[in-house]
Amino acid sequence: MEQEKIILVGVFLPNRTEEAFWNSIRELRSLTSTANGEIVDELIQKLERVNQASFIGSGKLLELAELVEMHEADVVIFNSELSATQVRNISKVVAARVIDRTQLILDIFAMRAKSREGKLQVAYAQYKYLLPRLSGQGASLSKLGGGIGSRGPGESKLEMDKRHIREKMDDIRAQLTHVEKHRKRIINRRNEQAIFRFGLIGYTNAGKSTIFNRLTHETTIEEDKLFATLDPTTRKIRFAGGFQALITDTVGFIQDLPTTLIAAFRSTLEETANVDVLIHVVDASDSDYLQHETTVLALLTELEMNHIPILTVYNKIDQITQGFIPDRPEHLLISALSSTAPTSLKQRMIELIEKNWHYFSKEISEEQGKELAQIKQRAWITKLEYLEDNKAYLVEGYQPRKEPTND
């Protein structure tokens, strides 16, 4: 697929530090690369406040038009959210498709969604984004499916009024309700199994899928691209003695995640909301790792998941810079690709199981072989000893809840 030529536009405002601004530009470059775009130039402007009419100043707008003409650029991507009026005014001067960061992220999600639910949620988020922007976008939105920022929900043209879009959204909502009910039935069945569940979360491209694959021997997508994993995947993880737990890999978080996506993917993240412990993977080699941590924790609060215990796993420690200092008390330092990573991570996971489940100790007679087999399957056994005098087994370990008493 031929790469489109992209010009990035960033406005440096007084409410951001210089470091935060350049980190956001670096992230926009990564997003553009993920969307298969070729960056041919960048336009940066320092402003006290954004121009309500065209976001950037009128002089910079003319400069942008010249850059588009010189490079024969296909798309201009702004590192902020634009209003419909701003897009319309910029498009009058610039001979290229004009999109913003939100539209770029929605576009990547449209590329990455594989499951029916994922595709429906992306389509819903895209329609929700388009609805207030229909008036005045004109030619820039006349077709969907024609390149970066226009991989749409499946309509070949946007010759539809707002009522038509609302009808489409209602239809998607109805389909989503059906899909969500099916997924909730699966989650409820898992809950009834009283199995310990871990959820992998973290900033996009932190290495969650690599860790997931090392722990489960699966082959989910591992790419050095943003949002490589979109649809949540749950697999079994096996420990010593036959004990099993579940682990779920999820979509990566990102700062300033479009609100349309937070709402749309809330249900997808329900798969992680039901876990016993969250494993928060942080790319320790990224100079902006503290901001990434903050973004993830803020989104957990917004998704009402901040009550779940968290183990912070600092990944890529073989590539860390001098300024790196772990700032979470419950943490582990690893390099996901090293041979020792799965063992050290599993050891910490066992410690977390012991911390969050209840300790038990009981004797089981020789005749109760079936009960012993069941306990081995659903509990983490720390001691199993045959008592010759009692003709029974002494079993110690941890299980989801205390055994009911008859007194």
GROMACS .gro file of C-alpha atoms in nm:
model
  407
    1MET     CA    1   0.000   0.000   0.000
    2GLU     CA    2   0.145   0.334  -0.110
    3GLN     CA    3   0.227   0.572   0.173
    4GLU     CA    4   0.054   0.908   0.183
    5LYS     CA    5   0.264   1.222   0.228
    6ILE     CA    6   0.191   1.389   0.561
    7ILE     CA    7   0.263   1.730   0.710
    8LEU     CA    8   0.232   1.755   1.089
    9VAL     CA    9   0.121   2.076   1.260
   10GLY     CA   10   0.178   2.148   1.628
   11VAL     CA   11   0.094   2.454   1.837
   12PHE     CA   12   0.303   2.516   2.148
   13LEU     CA   13   0.079   2.684   2.407
   14PRO     CA   14   0.179   2.838   2.744
   15ASN     CA   15  -0.008   2.572   2.946
   16ARG     CA   16   0.240   2.298   2.842
   17THR     CA   17   0.606   2.249   2.919
   18GLU     CA   18   0.847   2.234   2.627
   19GLU     CA   19   0.930   1.870   2.712
   20ALA     CA   20   0.560   1.770   2.718
   21PHE     CA   21   0.502   1.946   2.385
   22TRP     CA   22   0.788   1.770   2.206
   23ASN     CA   23   0.687   1.438   2.357
   24SER     CA   24   0.337   1.487   2.212
   25ILE     CA   25   0.490   1.567   1.870
   26ARG     CA   26   0.705   1.253   1.895
   27GLU     CA   27   0.389   1.055   1.974
   28LEU     CA   28   0.208   1.210   1.677
   29ARG     CA   29   0.497   1.093   1.455
   30SER     CA   30   0.451   0.738   1.590
   31LEU     CA   31   0.074   0.753   1.534
   32THR     CA   32   0.132   0.871   1.176
   33SER     CA   33   0.381   0.590   1.114
   34THR     CA   34   0.131   0.338   1.255
   35ALA     CA   35  -0.128   0.472   1.007
   36ASN     CA   36   0.127   0.408   0.727
   37GLY     CA   37   0.193   0.776   0.659
   38GLU     CA   38   0.523   0.928   0.540
   39ILE     CA   39   0.603   1.253   0.721
   40VAL     CA   40   0.749   1.499   0.470
   41ASP     CA   41   0.753   1.811   0.690
   42GLU     CA   42   0.645   1.962   1.023
   43LEU     CA   43   0.511   2.306   1.102
   44ILE     CA   44   0.543   2.431   1.461
   45GLN     CA   45   0.402   2.758   1.597
   46LYS     CA   46   0.430   2.909   1.944
   47LEU     CA   47   0.111   3.093   2.039
   48GLU     CA   48  -0.039   3.256   2.347
   49ARG     CA   49  -0.378   3.118   2.246
   50VAL     CA   50  -0.514   2.926   1.947
   51ASN     CA   51  -0.678   3.108   1.657
   52GLN     CA   52  -1.051   3.034   1.683
   53ALA     CA   53  -1.094   3.060   1.306
   54SER     CA   54  -0.799   2.855   1.178
   55PHE     CA   55  -0.620   2.722   1.492
   56ILE     CA   56  -0.284   2.857   1.366
   57GLY     CA   57  -0.218   3.220   1.271
   58SER     CA   58  -0.305   3.349   0.922
   59GLY     CA   59   0.064   3.383   0.826
   60LYS     CA   60   0.139   3.025   0.932
   61LEU     CA   61  -0.169   2.906   0.742
   62LEU     CA   62  -0.028   3.052   0.418
   63GLU     CA   63   0.309   2.894   0.501
   64LEU     CA   64   0.132   2.560   0.549
   65ALA     CA   65  -0.040   2.597   0.210
   66GLU     CA   66   0.302   2.655   0.047
   67LEU     CA   67   0.449   2.347   0.220
   68VAL     CA   68   0.157   2.133   0.101
   69GLU     CA   69   0.210   2.256  -0.257
   70MET     CA   70   0.589   2.211  -0.241
   71HIS     CA   71   0.576   1.854  -0.105
   72GLU     CA   72   0.254   1.760  -0.289
   73ALA     CA   73   0.127   1.646   0.050
   74ASP     CA   74  -0.189   1.438   0.078
   75VAL     CA   75  -0.283   1.499   0.442
   76VAL     CA   76  -0.223   1.764   0.709
   77ILE     CA   77  -0.249   1.634   1.065
   78PHE     CA   78  -0.293   1.874   1.358
   79ASN     CA   79  -0.168   1.770   1.703
   80SER     CA   80  -0.491   1.891   1.869
   81GLU     CA   81  -0.863   1.854   1.820
   82LEU     CA   82  -1.007   2.088   1.558
   83SER     CA   83  -1.360   2.225   1.537
   84ALA     CA   84  -1.568   2.190   1.219
   85THR     CA   85  -1.524   2.564   1.153
   86GLN     CA   86  -1.145   2.540   1.184
   87VAL     CA   87  -1.130   2.243   0.945
   88ARG     CA   88  -1.350   2.429   0.694
   89ASN     CA   89  -1.138   2.747   0.711
   90ILE     CA   90  -0.807   2.560   0.684
   91SER     CA   91  -0.938   2.350   0.393
   92LYS     CA   92  -1.024   2.669   0.198
   93VAL     CA   93  -0.652   2.762   0.197
   94VAL     CA   94  -0.477   2.422   0.207
   95ALA     CA   95  -0.501   2.181  -0.089
   96ALA     CA   96  -0.487   1.864   0.122
   97ARG     CA   97  -0.712   1.661   0.350
   98VAL     CA   98  -0.712   1.819   0.699
   99ILE     CA   99  -0.756   1.596   1.005
  100ASP     CA  100  -0.676   1.618   1.376
  101ARG     CA  101  -0.514   1.385   1.628
  102THR     CA  102  -0.850   1.242   1.739
  103GLN     CA  103  -0.943   1.147   1.383
  104LEU     CA  104  -0.601   0.989   1.335
  105ILE     CA  105  -0.645   0.772   1.646
  106LEU     CA  106  -0.996   0.671   1.537
  107ASP     CA  107  -0.849   0.583   1.198
  108ILE     CA  108  -0.584   0.356   1.355
  109PHE     CA  109  -0.852   0.188   1.566
  110ALA     CA  110  -1.049   0.125   1.245
  111MET     CA  111  -0.740  -0.044   1.096
  112ARG     CA  112  -0.673  -0.254   1.406
  113ALA     CA  113  -1.022  -0.375   1.503
  114LYS     CA  114  -1.061  -0.744   1.424
  115SER     CA  115  -1.356  -0.868   1.632
  116ARG     CA  116  -1.716  -0.781   1.554
  117GLU     CA  117  -1.747  -0.587   1.879
  118GLY     CA  118  -1.426  -0.394   1.813
  119LYS     CA  119  -1.542  -0.295   1.464
  120LEU     CA  120  -1.883  -0.189   1.593
  121GLN     CA  121  -1.733   0.021   1.870
  122VAL     CA  122  -1.492   0.195   1.631
  123ALA     CA  123  -1.776   0.267   1.387
  124TYR     CA  124  -1.988   0.409   1.670
  125ALA     CA  125  -1.701   0.630   1.792
  126GLN     CA  126  -1.636   0.755   1.437
  127TYR     CA  127  -2.001   0.846   1.378
  128LYS     CA  128  -2.013   1.019   1.716
  129TYR     CA  129  -1.705   1.219   1.617
  130LEU     CA  130  -1.847   1.308   1.274
  131LEU     CA  131  -2.195   1.410   1.389
  132PRO     CA  132  -2.114   1.761   1.522
  133ARG     CA  133  -1.865   1.815   1.237
  134LEU     CA  134  -2.089   1.741   0.938
  135SER     CA  135  -2.175   2.102   0.865
  136GLY     CA  136  -1.898   2.264   0.672
  137GLN     CA  137  -1.653   1.981   0.617
  138GLY     CA  138  -1.756   1.959   0.254
  139ALA     CA  139  -1.514   1.790   0.020
  140SER     CA  140  -1.276   1.675   0.296
  141LEU     CA  141  -1.539   1.429   0.419
  142SER     CA  142  -1.717   1.357   0.093
  143LYS     CA  143  -1.569   1.008   0.082
  144LEU     CA  144  -1.471   0.753   0.343
  145GLY     CA  145  -1.213   0.483   0.279
  146GLY     CA  146  -0.977   0.710   0.085
  147GLY     CA  147  -0.669   0.724   0.306
  148ILE     CA  148  -0.549   0.832   0.649
  149GLY     CA  149  -0.822   0.988   0.856
  150SER     CA  150  -1.095   0.859   0.630
  151ARG     CA  151  -1.109   0.484   0.696
  152GLY     CA  152  -1.470   0.502   0.791
  153PRO     CA  153  -1.746   0.283   0.924
  154GLY     CA  154  -1.817   0.142   0.578
  155GLU     CA  155  -2.019   0.411   0.397
  156SER     CA  156  -1.878   0.492   0.053
  157LYS     CA  157  -2.007   0.850   0.077
  158LEU     CA  158  -2.104   1.091   0.350
  159GLU     CA  159  -2.408   1.218   0.159
  160MET     CA  160  -2.629   1.160   0.461
  161ASP     CA  161  -2.792   1.396   0.700
  162LYS     CA  162  -2.757   1.391   1.078
  163ARG     CA  163  -3.075   1.188   1.114
  164HIS     CA  164  -2.927   0.915   0.896
  165ILE     CA  165  -2.613   0.908   1.113
  166ARG     CA  166  -2.821   0.893   1.430
  167GLU     CA  167  -3.014   0.599   1.284
  168LYS     CA  168  -2.685   0.424   1.206
  169MET     CA  169  -2.566   0.490   1.561
  170ASP     CA  170  -2.891   0.349   1.705
  171ASP     CA  171  -2.847   0.038   1.492
  172ILE     CA  172  -2.485  -0.007   1.607
  173ARG     CA  173  -2.590   0.046   1.970
  174ALA     CA  174  -2.849  -0.232   1.935
  175GLN     CA  175  -2.590  -0.467   1.784
  176LEU     CA  176  -2.340  -0.377   2.056
  177THR     CA  177  -2.596  -0.451   2.328
  178HIS     CA  178  -2.641  -0.799   2.183
  179VAL     CA  179  -2.263  -0.862   2.158
  180GLU     CA  180  -2.202  -0.724   2.509
  181LYS     CA  181  -2.466  -0.956   2.657
  182HIS     CA  182  -2.289  -1.254   2.500
  183ARG     CA  183  -1.951  -1.138   2.637
  184LYS     CA  184  -2.098  -1.081   2.983
  185ARG     CA  185  -2.229  -1.439   2.983
  186ILE     CA  186  -1.875  -1.561   2.912
  187ILE     CA  187  -1.733  -1.337   3.189
  188ASN     CA  188  -1.997  -1.461   3.435
  189ARG     CA  189  -1.909  -1.822   3.352
  190ARG     CA  190  -1.543  -1.742   3.422
  191ASN     CA  191  -1.639  -1.574   3.750
  192GLU     CA  192  -1.827  -1.887   3.859
  193GLN     CA  193  -1.511  -2.091   3.806
  194ALA     CA  194  -1.344  -1.907   4.097
  195ILE     CA  195  -1.022  -1.873   3.896
  196PHE     CA  196  -0.766  -1.599   3.968
  197ARG     CA  197  -0.758  -1.335   3.695
  198PHE     CA  198  -0.483  -1.094   3.593
  199GLY     CA  199  -0.529  -0.799   3.356
  200LEU     CA  200  -0.244  -0.648   3.151
  201ILE     CA  201  -0.277  -0.273   3.111
  202GLY     CA  202  -0.040   0.004   3.011
  203TYR     CA  203   0.045   0.280   2.771
  204THR     CA  204   0.036   0.177   2.408
  205ASN     CA  205   0.354   0.003   2.286
  206ALA     CA  206   0.483  -0.064   2.641
  207GLY     CA  207   0.531  -0.435   2.568
  208LYS     CA  208   0.209  -0.587   2.704
  209SER     CA  209   0.159  -0.830   2.415
  210THR     CA  210   0.521  -0.952   2.438
  211ILE     CA  211   0.475  -1.025   2.810
  212PHE     CA  212   0.137  -1.188   2.739
  213ASN     CA  213   0.292  -1.417   2.479
  214ARG     CA  214   0.588  -1.512   2.701
  215LEU     CA  215   0.353  -1.606   2.987
  216THR     CA  216   0.093  -1.796   2.783
  217HIS     CA  217   0.300  -1.922   2.485
  218GLU     CA  218   0.049  -1.751   2.257
  219THR     CA  219   0.125  -1.555   1.942
  220THR     CA  220  -0.083  -1.238   1.958
  221ILE     CA  221   0.043  -0.946   1.749
  222GLU     CA  222   0.376  -0.804   1.865
  223GLU     CA  223   0.463  -0.491   1.670
  224ASP     CA  224   0.663  -0.179   1.740
  225LYS     CA  225   0.352   0.022   1.657
  226LEU     CA  226   0.087   0.197   1.859
  227PHE     CA  227  -0.236   0.007   1.933
  228ALA     CA  228  -0.098  -0.325   1.801
  229THR     CA  229  -0.355  -0.496   2.025
  230LEU     CA  230  -0.710  -0.363   2.011
  231ASP     CA  231  -0.946  -0.647   2.094
  232PRO     CA  232  -0.897  -0.797   2.442
  233THR     CA  233  -0.758  -1.151   2.450
  234THR     CA  234  -0.791  -1.383   2.751
  235ARG     CA  235  -0.578  -1.698   2.789
  236LYS     CA  236  -0.481  -1.945   3.059
  237ILE     CA  237  -0.146  -1.914   3.234
  238ARG     CA  238  -0.001  -2.230   3.387
  239PHE     CA  239   0.199  -2.242   3.710
  240ALA     CA  240   0.386  -2.523   3.885
  241GLY     CA  241   0.176  -2.814   4.012
  242GLY     CA  242  -0.095  -2.774   3.747
  243PHE     CA  243  -0.244  -2.453   3.894
  244GLN     CA  244  -0.397  -2.220   3.633
  245ALA     CA  245  -0.497  -1.853   3.625
  246LEU     CA  246  -0.640  -1.629   3.351
  247ILE     CA  247  -0.465  -1.330   3.198
  248THR     CA  248  -0.619  -1.067   2.966
  249ASP     CA  249  -0.425  -0.849   2.722
  250THR     CA  250  -0.594  -0.516   2.645
  251VAL     CA  251  -0.579  -0.211   2.419
  252GLY     CA  252  -0.302   0.034   2.503
  253PHE     CA  253  -0.386   0.363   2.670
  254ILE     CA  254  -0.272   0.699   2.535
  255GLN     CA  255  -0.279   1.053   2.670
  256ASP     CA  256  -0.567   1.273   2.560
  257LEU     CA  257  -0.755   0.961   2.447
  258PRO     CA  258  -1.060   1.086   2.255
  259THR     CA  259  -1.365   1.095   2.483
  260THR     CA  260  -1.565   0.916   2.212
  261LEU     CA  261  -1.324   0.624   2.248
  262ILE     CA  262  -1.331   0.619   2.628
  263ALA     CA  263  -1.708   0.579   2.610
  264ALA     CA  264  -1.698   0.330   2.324
  265PHE     CA  265  -1.432   0.108   2.478
  266ARG     CA  266  -1.562   0.114   2.834
  267SER     CA  267  -1.744  -0.214   2.766
  268THR     CA  268  -1.437  -0.374   2.610
  269LEU     CA  269  -1.239  -0.289   2.922
  270GLU     CA  270  -1.507  -0.457   3.135
  271GLU     CA  271  -1.312  -0.770   3.053
  272THR     CA  272  -1.029  -0.619   3.260
  273ALA     CA  273  -1.259  -0.463   3.522
  274ASN     CA  274  -1.337  -0.815   3.650
  275VAL     CA  275  -0.976  -0.908   3.728
  276ASP     CA  276  -0.824  -0.967   4.073
  277VAL     CA  277  -0.494  -0.788   4.000
  278LEU     CA  278  -0.385  -0.544   3.728
  279ILE     CA  279  -0.034  -0.573   3.585
  280HIS     CA  280   0.058  -0.223   3.470
  281VAL     CA  281   0.335  -0.248   3.208
  282VAL     CA  282   0.551   0.065   3.176
  283ASP     CA  283   0.816   0.121   2.907
  284ALA     CA  284   1.108   0.215   3.133
  285SER     CA  285   1.319   0.316   2.832
  286ASP     CA  286   1.079   0.596   2.732
  287SER     CA  287   1.187   0.937   2.859
  288ASP     CA  288   0.820   1.024   2.916
  289TYR     CA  289   0.745   0.710   3.123
  290LEU     CA  290   0.617   0.909   3.424
  291GLN     CA  291   0.359   1.089   3.209
  292HIS     CA  292   0.255   0.753   3.062
  293GLU     CA  293   0.205   0.615   3.414
  294THR     CA  294  -0.006   0.917   3.510
  295THR     CA  295  -0.220   0.883   3.194
  296VAL     CA  296  -0.296   0.516   3.263
  297LEU     CA  297  -0.379   0.574   3.631
  298ALA     CA  298  -0.605   0.871   3.543
  299LEU     CA  299  -0.793   0.659   3.288
  300LEU     CA  300  -0.832   0.378   3.544
  301THR     CA  301  -0.999   0.631   3.776
  302GLU     CA  302  -1.226   0.747   3.493
  303LEU     CA  303  -1.318   0.385   3.417
  304GLU     CA  304  -1.380   0.319   3.791
  305MET     CA  305  -1.108   0.052   3.801
  306ASN     CA  306  -0.870   0.228   4.041
  307HIS     CA  307  -0.972   0.005   4.335
  308ILE     CA  308  -0.806  -0.305   4.182
  309PRO     CA  309  -0.459  -0.395   4.324
  310ILE     CA  310  -0.176  -0.308   4.081
  311LEU     CA  311   0.169  -0.453   4.018
  312THR     CA  312   0.377  -0.211   3.809
  313VAL     CA  313   0.613  -0.394   3.572
  314TYR     CA  314   0.890  -0.171   3.438
  315ASN     CA  315   0.976  -0.326   3.102
  316LYS     CA  316   1.279  -0.274   2.872
  317ILE     CA  317   1.514  -0.210   3.167
  318ASP     CA  318   1.805  -0.312   2.942
  319GLN     CA  319   1.744   0.016   2.755
  320ILE     CA  320   1.686   0.258   3.046
  321THR     CA  321   1.842   0.603   3.066
  322GLN     CA  322   2.021   0.749   3.368
  323GLY     CA  323   1.714   0.942   3.478
  324PHE     CA  324   1.498   0.635   3.538
  325ILE     CA  325   1.374   0.584   3.896
  326PRO     CA  326   1.088   0.340   3.979
  327ASP     CA  327   0.819   0.543   4.159
  328ARG     CA  328   0.567   0.268   4.247
  329PRO     CA  329   0.617   0.069   4.571
  330GLU     CA  330   0.478  -0.258   4.427
  331HIS     CA  331   0.698  -0.302   4.120
  332LEU     CA  332   0.916  -0.539   3.920
  333LEU     CA  333   1.201  -0.461   3.678
  334ILE     CA  334   1.228  -0.684   3.371
  335SER     CA  335   1.317  -0.704   3.006
  336ALA     CA  336   1.029  -0.900   2.852
  337LEU     CA  337   1.255  -1.065   2.592
  338SER     CA  338   1.507  -1.199   2.846
  339SER     CA  339   1.502  -1.570   2.939
  340THR     CA  340   1.444  -1.493   3.309
  341ALA     CA  341   1.144  -1.259   3.262
  342PRO     CA  342   0.862  -1.521   3.266
  343THR     CA  343   1.001  -1.691   3.580
  344SER     CA  344   1.047  -1.371   3.781
  345LEU     CA  345   0.706  -1.239   3.674
  346LYS     CA  346   0.530  -1.566   3.759
  347GLN     CA  347   0.693  -1.563   4.102
  348ARG     CA  348   0.552  -1.216   4.171
  349MET     CA  349   0.213  -1.326   4.040
  350ILE     CA  350   0.209  -1.616   4.287
  351GLU     CA  351   0.292  -1.372   4.568
  352LEU     CA  352  -0.005  -1.158   4.458
  353ILE     CA  353  -0.234  -1.464   4.454
  354GLU     CA  354  -0.127  -1.547   4.809
  355LYS     CA  355  -0.182  -1.186   4.913
  356ASN     CA  356  -0.533  -1.159   4.763
  357TRP     CA  357  -0.674  -1.507   4.831
  358HIS     CA  358  -0.741  -1.675   5.167
  359TYR     CA  359  -0.503  -1.919   5.334
  360PHE     CA  360  -0.648  -2.261   5.421
  361SER     CA  361  -0.526  -2.580   5.585
  362LYS     CA  362  -0.727  -2.903   5.596
  363GLU     CA  363  -0.700  -3.279   5.616
  364ILE     CA  364  -0.856  -3.491   5.342
  365SER     CA  365  -0.896  -3.864   5.391
  366GLU     CA  366  -0.776  -4.121   5.138
  367GLU     CA  367  -1.137  -4.187   5.034
  368GLN     CA  368  -1.190  -3.822   4.935
  369GLY     CA  369  -0.975  -3.842   4.620
  370LYS     CA  370  -1.227  -3.650   4.411
  371GLU     CA  371  -1.229  -3.356   4.655
  372LEU     CA  372  -0.848  -3.350   4.661
  373ALA     CA  373  -0.839  -3.335   4.280
  374GLN     CA  374  -1.088  -3.044   4.281
  375ILE     CA  375  -0.883  -2.849   4.538
  376LYS     CA  376  -0.566  -2.898   4.333
  377GLN     CA  377  -0.745  -2.756   4.032
  378ARG     CA  378  -0.900  -2.445   4.192
  379ALA     CA  379  -0.650  -2.358   4.468
  380TRP     CA  380  -0.282  -2.266   4.483
  381ILE     CA  381  -0.128  -2.550   4.688
  382THR     CA  382   0.178  -2.465   4.898
  383LYS     CA  383   0.199  -2.794   5.092
  384LEU     CA  384   0.068  -3.145   5.027
  385GLU     CA  385   0.176  -3.407   5.280
  386TYR     CA  386   0.051  -3.764   5.344
  387LEU     CA  387  -0.015  -3.832   5.714
  388GLU     CA  388   0.051  -4.204   5.767
  389ASP     CA  389  -0.114  -4.219   6.112
  390ASN     CA  390  -0.436  -4.052   5.997
  391LYS     CA  391  -0.450  -4.214   5.652
  392ALA     CA  392  -0.514  -3.865   5.518
  393TYR     CA  393  -0.352  -3.579   5.324
  394LEU     CA  394  -0.263  -3.246   5.484
  395VAL     CA  395  -0.330  -2.972   5.227
  396GLU     CA  396  -0.224  -2.610   5.273
  397GLY     CA  397  -0.259  -2.327   5.027
  398TYR     CA  398  -0.470  -2.036   4.906
  399GLN     CA  399  -0.819  -2.026   4.758
  400PRO     CA  400  -1.075  -1.762   4.652
  401ARG     CA  401  -1.282  -1.772   4.966
  402LYS     CA  402  -1.278  -1.946   5.302
  403GLU     CA  403  -1.440  -2.286   5.309
  404PRO     CA  404  -1.793  -2.258   5.455
  405THR     CA  405  -1.821  -2.382   5.811
  406ASN     CA  406  -2.106  -2.589   5.952
  407ASP     CA  407  -2.107  -2.441   6.300
   0.00000   0.00000   0.00000
